[in-house]
XYZ file of C-alpha atoms in Angstrom:
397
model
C 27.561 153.450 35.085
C 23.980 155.003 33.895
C 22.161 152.345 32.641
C 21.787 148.769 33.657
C 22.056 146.767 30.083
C 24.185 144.426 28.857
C 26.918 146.606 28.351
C 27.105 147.819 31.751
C 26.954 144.078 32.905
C 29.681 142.987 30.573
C 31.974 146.382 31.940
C 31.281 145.331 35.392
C 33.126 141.736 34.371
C 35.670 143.791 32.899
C 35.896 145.762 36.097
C 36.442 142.867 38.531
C 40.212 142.178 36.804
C 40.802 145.636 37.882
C 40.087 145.369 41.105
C 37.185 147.888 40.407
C 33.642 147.775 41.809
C 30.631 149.335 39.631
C 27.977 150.824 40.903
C 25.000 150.563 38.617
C 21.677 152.807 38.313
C 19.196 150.575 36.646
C 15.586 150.746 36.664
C 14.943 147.038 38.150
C 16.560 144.752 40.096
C 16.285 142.067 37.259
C 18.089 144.413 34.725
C 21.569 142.557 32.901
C 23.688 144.369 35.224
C 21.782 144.558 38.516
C 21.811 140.864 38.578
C 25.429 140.832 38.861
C 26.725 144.486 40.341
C 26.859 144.407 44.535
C 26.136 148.285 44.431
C 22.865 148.929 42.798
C 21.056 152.147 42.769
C 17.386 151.355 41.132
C 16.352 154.812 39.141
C 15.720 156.080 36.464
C 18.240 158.564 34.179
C 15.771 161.131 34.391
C 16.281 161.521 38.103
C 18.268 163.729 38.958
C 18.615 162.464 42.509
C 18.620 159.088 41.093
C 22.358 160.329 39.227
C 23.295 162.091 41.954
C 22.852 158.881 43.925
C 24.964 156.676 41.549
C 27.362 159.142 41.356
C 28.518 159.976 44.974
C 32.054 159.343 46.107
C 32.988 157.429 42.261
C 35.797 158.212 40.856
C 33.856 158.708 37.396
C 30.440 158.715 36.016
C 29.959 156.820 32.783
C 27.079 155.168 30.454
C 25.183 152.307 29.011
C 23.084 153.874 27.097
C 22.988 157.952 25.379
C 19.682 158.851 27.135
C 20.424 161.345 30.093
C 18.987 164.726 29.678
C 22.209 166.914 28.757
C 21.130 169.580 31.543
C 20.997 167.148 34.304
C 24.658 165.623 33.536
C 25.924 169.717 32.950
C 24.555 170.048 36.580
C 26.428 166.752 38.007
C 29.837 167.826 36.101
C 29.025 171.710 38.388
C 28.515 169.614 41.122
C 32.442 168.263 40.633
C 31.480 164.722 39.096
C 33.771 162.939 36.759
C 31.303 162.622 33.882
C 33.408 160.563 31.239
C 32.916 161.297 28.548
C 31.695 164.871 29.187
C 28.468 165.993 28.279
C 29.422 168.791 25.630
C 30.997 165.348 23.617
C 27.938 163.405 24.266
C 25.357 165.382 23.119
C 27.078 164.423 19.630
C 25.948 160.674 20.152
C 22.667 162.235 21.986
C 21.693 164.437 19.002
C 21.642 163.309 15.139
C 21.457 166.864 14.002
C 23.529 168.020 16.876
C 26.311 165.343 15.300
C 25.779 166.082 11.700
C 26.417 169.681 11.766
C 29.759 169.727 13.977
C 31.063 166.698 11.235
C 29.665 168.570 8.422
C 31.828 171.318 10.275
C 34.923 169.263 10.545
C 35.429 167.837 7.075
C 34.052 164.750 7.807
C 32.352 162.909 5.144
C 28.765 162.520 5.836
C 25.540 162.152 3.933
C 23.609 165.279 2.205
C 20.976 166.280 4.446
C 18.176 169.069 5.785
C 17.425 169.214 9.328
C 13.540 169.467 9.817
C 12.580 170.979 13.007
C 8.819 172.138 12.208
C 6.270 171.753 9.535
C 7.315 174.898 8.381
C 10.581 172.734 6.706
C 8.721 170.390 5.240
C 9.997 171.685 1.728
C 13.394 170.710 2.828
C 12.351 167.538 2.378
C 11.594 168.206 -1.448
C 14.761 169.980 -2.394
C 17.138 167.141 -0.774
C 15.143 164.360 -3.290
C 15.647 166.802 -6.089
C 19.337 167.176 -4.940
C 20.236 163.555 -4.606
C 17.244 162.233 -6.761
C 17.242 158.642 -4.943
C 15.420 157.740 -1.736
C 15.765 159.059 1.728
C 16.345 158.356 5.363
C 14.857 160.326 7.691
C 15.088 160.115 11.344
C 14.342 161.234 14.685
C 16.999 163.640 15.937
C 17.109 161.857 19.634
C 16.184 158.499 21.282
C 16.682 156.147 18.538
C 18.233 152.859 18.801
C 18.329 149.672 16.884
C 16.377 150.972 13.929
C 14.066 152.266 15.991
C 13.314 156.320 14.937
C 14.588 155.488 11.607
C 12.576 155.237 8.259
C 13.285 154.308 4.754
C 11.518 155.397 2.223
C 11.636 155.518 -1.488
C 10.186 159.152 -2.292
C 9.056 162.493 -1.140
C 5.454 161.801 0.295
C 6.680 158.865 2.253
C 9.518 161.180 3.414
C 6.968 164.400 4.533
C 4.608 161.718 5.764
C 7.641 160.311 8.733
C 8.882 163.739 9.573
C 4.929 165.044 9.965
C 5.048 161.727 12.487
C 8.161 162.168 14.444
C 7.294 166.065 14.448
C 3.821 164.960 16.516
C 5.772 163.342 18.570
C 7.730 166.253 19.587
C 11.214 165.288 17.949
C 12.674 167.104 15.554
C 13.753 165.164 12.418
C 17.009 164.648 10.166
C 16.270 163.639 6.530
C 19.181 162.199 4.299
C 19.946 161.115 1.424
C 19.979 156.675 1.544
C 23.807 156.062 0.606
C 24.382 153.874 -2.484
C 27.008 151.402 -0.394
C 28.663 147.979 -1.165
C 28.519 147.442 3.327
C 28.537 148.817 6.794
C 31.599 149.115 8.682
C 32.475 150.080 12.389
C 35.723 151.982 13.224
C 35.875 151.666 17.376
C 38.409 153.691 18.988
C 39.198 154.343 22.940
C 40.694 157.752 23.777
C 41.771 158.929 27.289
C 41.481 162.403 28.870
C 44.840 163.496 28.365
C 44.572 162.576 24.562
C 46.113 159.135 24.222
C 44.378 157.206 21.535
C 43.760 153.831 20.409
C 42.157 151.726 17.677
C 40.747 148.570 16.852
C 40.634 146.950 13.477
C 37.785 148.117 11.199
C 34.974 145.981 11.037
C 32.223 144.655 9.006
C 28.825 144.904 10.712
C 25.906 142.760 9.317
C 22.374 144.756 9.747
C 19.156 143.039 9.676
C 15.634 145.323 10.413
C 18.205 147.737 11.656
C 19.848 145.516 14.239
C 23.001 144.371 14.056
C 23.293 140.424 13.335
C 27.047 139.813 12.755
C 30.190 141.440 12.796
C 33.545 140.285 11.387
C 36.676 141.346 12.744
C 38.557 142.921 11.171
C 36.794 143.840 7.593
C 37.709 141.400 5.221
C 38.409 142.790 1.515
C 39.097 146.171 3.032
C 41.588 148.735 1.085
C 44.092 148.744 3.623
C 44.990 152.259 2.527
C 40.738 152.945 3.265
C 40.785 150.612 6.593
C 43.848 153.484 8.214
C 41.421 156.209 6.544
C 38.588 154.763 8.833
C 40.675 154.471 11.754
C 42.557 157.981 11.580
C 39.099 159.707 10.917
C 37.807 157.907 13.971
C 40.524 159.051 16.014
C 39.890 162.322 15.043
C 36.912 162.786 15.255
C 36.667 161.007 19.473
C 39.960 164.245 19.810
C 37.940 167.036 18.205
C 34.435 166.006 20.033
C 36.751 165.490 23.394
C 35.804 161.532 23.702
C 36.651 159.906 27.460
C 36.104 156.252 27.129
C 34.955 154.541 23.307
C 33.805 155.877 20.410
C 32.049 153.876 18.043
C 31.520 155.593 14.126
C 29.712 153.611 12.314
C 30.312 154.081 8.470
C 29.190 153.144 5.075
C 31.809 151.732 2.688
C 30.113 153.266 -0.650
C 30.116 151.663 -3.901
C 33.048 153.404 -5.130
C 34.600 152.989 -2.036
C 34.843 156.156 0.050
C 33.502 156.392 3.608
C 30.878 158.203 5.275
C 29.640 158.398 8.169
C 26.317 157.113 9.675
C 26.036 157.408 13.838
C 28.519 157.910 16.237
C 28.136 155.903 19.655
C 29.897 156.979 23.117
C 30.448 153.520 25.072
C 30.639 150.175 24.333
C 29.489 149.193 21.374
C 27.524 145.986 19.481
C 30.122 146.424 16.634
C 33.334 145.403 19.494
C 32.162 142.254 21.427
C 34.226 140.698 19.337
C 37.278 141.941 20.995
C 36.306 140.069 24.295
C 38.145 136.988 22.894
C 40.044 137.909 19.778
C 41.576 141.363 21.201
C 44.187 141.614 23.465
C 42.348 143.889 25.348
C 38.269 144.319 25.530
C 36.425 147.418 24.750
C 34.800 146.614 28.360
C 38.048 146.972 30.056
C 39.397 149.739 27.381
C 36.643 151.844 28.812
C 37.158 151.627 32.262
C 41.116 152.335 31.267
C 39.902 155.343 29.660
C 37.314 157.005 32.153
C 40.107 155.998 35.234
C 42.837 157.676 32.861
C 44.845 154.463 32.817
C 47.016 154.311 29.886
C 45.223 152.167 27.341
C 45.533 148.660 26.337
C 46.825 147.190 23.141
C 43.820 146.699 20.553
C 46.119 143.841 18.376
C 43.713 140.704 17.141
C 44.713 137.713 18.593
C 43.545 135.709 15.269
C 43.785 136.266 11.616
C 39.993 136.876 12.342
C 37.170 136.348 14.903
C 33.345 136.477 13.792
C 30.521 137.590 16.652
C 27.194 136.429 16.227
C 24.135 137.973 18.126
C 21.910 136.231 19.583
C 18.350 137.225 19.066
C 14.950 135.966 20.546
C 13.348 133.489 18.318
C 9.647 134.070 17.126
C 8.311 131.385 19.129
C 10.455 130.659 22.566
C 11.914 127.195 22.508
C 10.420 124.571 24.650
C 13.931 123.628 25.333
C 15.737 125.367 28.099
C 18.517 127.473 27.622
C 20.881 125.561 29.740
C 19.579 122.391 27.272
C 20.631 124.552 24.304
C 24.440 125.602 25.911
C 24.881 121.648 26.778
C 24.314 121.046 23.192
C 26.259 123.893 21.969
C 29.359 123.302 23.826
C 29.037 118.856 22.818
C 28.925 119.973 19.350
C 31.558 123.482 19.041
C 33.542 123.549 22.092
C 35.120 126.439 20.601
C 32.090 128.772 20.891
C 32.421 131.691 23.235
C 29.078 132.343 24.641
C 28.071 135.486 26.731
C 24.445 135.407 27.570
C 23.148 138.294 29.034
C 20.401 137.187 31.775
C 17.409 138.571 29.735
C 14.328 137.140 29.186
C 13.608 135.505 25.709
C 11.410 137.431 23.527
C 11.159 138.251 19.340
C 14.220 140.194 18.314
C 15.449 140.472 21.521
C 19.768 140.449 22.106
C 20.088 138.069 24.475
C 23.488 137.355 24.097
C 26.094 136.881 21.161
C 28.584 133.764 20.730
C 32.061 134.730 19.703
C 34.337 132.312 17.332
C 37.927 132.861 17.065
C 39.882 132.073 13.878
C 42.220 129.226 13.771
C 45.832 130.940 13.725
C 46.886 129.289 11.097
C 44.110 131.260 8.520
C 44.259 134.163 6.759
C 41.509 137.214 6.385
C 42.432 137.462 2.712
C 41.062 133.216 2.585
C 37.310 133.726 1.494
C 36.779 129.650 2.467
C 38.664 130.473 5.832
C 36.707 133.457 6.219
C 33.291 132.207 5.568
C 34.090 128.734 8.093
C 34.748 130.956 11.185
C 31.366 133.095 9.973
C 29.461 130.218 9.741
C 30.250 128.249 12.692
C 29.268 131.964 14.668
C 25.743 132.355 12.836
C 25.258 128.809 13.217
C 25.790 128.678 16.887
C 23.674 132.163 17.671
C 21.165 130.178 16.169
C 21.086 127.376 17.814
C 20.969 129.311 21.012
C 18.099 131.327 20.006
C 15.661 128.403 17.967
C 17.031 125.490 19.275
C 17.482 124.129 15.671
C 20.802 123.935 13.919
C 20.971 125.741 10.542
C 22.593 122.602 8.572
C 19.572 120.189 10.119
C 21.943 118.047 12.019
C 20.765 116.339 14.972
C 22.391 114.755 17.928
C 20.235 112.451 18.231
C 20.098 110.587 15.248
C-alpha cells in the first residue's frame, strides 16, 4: 500500500485475519501505518524507485492516499505490477476535471461547471454565475483533500480572484455551481476485477470546515427508492471507470431530492469506518478482497444503525493523557468502539474516530433512537479529543 496513513494502518489490521502481510511505503517511520506494518519501505510516492521498492514480489499494488504521479504508476503496471485499481480509473479520483467530464459523459448527474485551465478562461467564470445565478465552488483540479483546494464564494470577483490563485500555483481549476442541498451523502461500493460488485448502505456524512465530523449509517429519512438510485449509480459508475478495490462517491441529496455528485474517492474512505463494527464485513478487509480478487464480503448492517464520530485535535492539547481520557471513556460508555490512530495531537487533526452501534432492538425510522446512538458517538469523540464531556458531567463529583 502507497501511503502510510490511517487507512493503510487500519487495512493492515484488516490484513492480519487474512493471513496477509502489508508492506507499506511511508515517508517516516512514525507514520499510522509504519508503526504497526513489519515490512516498511520509507519513501516518498514521487519516487519512482521508492514504488518500485514497495512493489516487488506483491501480489498487488494499492493506495492510501490519490497522490502518485499517473506516469510513474503507467510505468509500474509496464513493468507487470498489479496496480489495483489501475491507473486509467484513478486518475478519475486524481483529477476533478479529469472526473467531471467522463461523468458528465456518462449521464451522471453532476453540478454545472467550466473548467479553467489559464487566465485566458477567466470569463468562464462569468458565464457559469450568469447560468446558475447563485454562488460558486471552485477548486483545484488535483491535490485537494479535506477542504483543502476548495473555495466558497458568494460571487464572481471572489470566484476570478481563487482561480487567478490556484492558477499561480500551477493547478488548473474547476469552478461550479454551490448545490442548493438538504445534506451530504456517501454511496461506498467494493468492486472486484472480474466485475463482481458490492454495496454498502448509503450514508449521511456530517461536514464541518470541509472535514468530515460524523457519519450515520445508513441515511436516515432516505427515499428508499433514492437510497437504490445512489447505490446502483455507484456501482456503475466503479464498472464504467474499471474500479479494483472501493469506491467512495460522495453526493449531495438536493433540496428537491435528486442526487449529484461531488468527489469520487478510490480506497478506503472516512464516510465507511463505520462498517468496522456495524458491517458484516469492513471496507478494510473488502479492499484487500477486492485487489486479491477474492469474492467479496457481505456489506449487511449488523444494527438498525451505527453512528461514527471523528475524532479531531482539540485547540489546546489536553493536559490529560490520552490513555487518562480512554480509562474514562470506557468507565462511563463501555459500548464505545475506539480506533485511535497513533498520531500526534494537534488542531483539526483525525486522530481517531469512536464507533457506536445501535441497540438491535431500534429502528432507523425512530428520530429519538436515532439521535441517542448519534449522541453518545459525538459525545465520546469529544471527550477523547478535549477531555471535557459535552453534557458537563463529571466523574468526580
Amino acid at each position: 500500500m502507497i501511503g502510510g496513513g490511517q487507512l493503510a494502518r487500519m487495512t493492515h489490521q484488516a490484513a492480519i485475519a487474512l493471513g496477509q502481510t502489508l508492506r507499506v511505503l511511508a515517508v517516516s517511520a512514525d507514520e499510522p501505518a509504519a508503526q504497526v506494518s513489519p515490512a516498511v519501505v520509507l519513501g516518498s510516492h514521487t519516487d519512482l524507485e521508492a514504488l518500485r521498492q514497495v512493489a516487488a514480489g506483491a501480489s498487488a499494488l494499492t493506495f492510501d492516499h490519490e497522490h502518485v504521479p499517473t506516469e510513474l504508476l503507467q510505468t509500474l503496471v509496464a513493468e507487470g505490477v498489479n496496480v489495483a485499481p489501475p491507473p486509467a480509473a484513478l486518475v478519475h479520483a486524481q483529477d476533478k476535471l479529469v472526473m467531471r467530464r467522463r461523468l458528465a459523459d456518462l449521464g451522471a448527474p453532476v453540478p454545472r461547471y467550466r473548467e479553467v485551465a489559464s487566465t485566458a478562461d477567466l470569463d468562464a467564470i462569468d458565464e457559469l454565475a450568469a447560468e446558475v445565478g447563485g454562488g460558486l465552488v471552485v477548486k483545484a483540479s488535483r491535490g485537494g483533500y479535506d477542504g483543502k483546494g476548495v473555495t466558497l464564494t458568494d460571487d464572481v470577483a471572489q470566484a476570478r480572484a481563487a482561480a487567478e490563485g490556484y492558477l499561480a500555483a500551477g493547478v488548473a481549476v474547476l469552478v461550479e455551481e454551490k448545490v442548493a442541498m438538504r445534506r451530504e451523502l456517501a454511496a461506498l461500493v467494493a468492486r472486484s476485477p472480474f466485475g463482481q460488485g458490492a454495496a454498502w448502505p448509503v450514508v449521511h456524512t456530517v461536514q464541518e470546515d470541509g472535514i468530515c465530523v460524523e457519519v450515520i449509517a445508513p441515511a436516515p429519512q432516505l427515499d428508499p427508492a433514492v437510497a437504490t438510485a445512489a447505490e446502483q449509480l455507484a456501482l456503475r459508475i466503479a464498472d464504467e471507470l474499471g474500479v479494483v478495490g472501493v469506491l467512495a462517491v460522495e453526493l449531495f441529496e438536493t433540496v428537491d431530492g435528486a442526487l449529484v455528485v461531488n468527489e469520487l474517492a478510490m480506497r478506503p474512505h472516512n464516510s465507511g469506518h463505520w462498517s468496522m463494527d456495524g458491517a458484516t464485513t469492513s471496507q478494510f478487509e473488502q479492499h484487500l478482497r477486492a485487489v486479491l480478487d477474492y469474492p467479496l464480503g457481505s456489506t449487511a448492517p449488523l444494527a438498525p444503525v451505527t453512528v461514527m464520530a471523528n475524532v479531531l485535535g482539540a485547540p489546546v492539547q489536553p493536559a490529560m493523557s490520552m490513555d487518562e481520557r480512554l480509562h474514562h471513556l470506557f468507565g462511563r460508555l463501555p459500548e464505545a468502539r475506539v480506533h485511535l490512530y497513533g498520531k500526534g495531537e494537534r488542531p483539526g487533526r483525525k486522530i481517531g474516530h469512536v464507533n457506536i452501534v445501535g441497540a438491535p432492538g431500534g429502528s432507523l425510522d425512530d428520530p429519538d433512537y436515532v439521535a441517542d446512538v448519534r449522541e453518545r458517538a459525538v459525545r465520546a469523540a469529544h471527550w477523547l479529543s478535549h477531555a471535557e464531556w459535552t453534557d458537563g458531567w463529571s466523574g468526580h463529583e
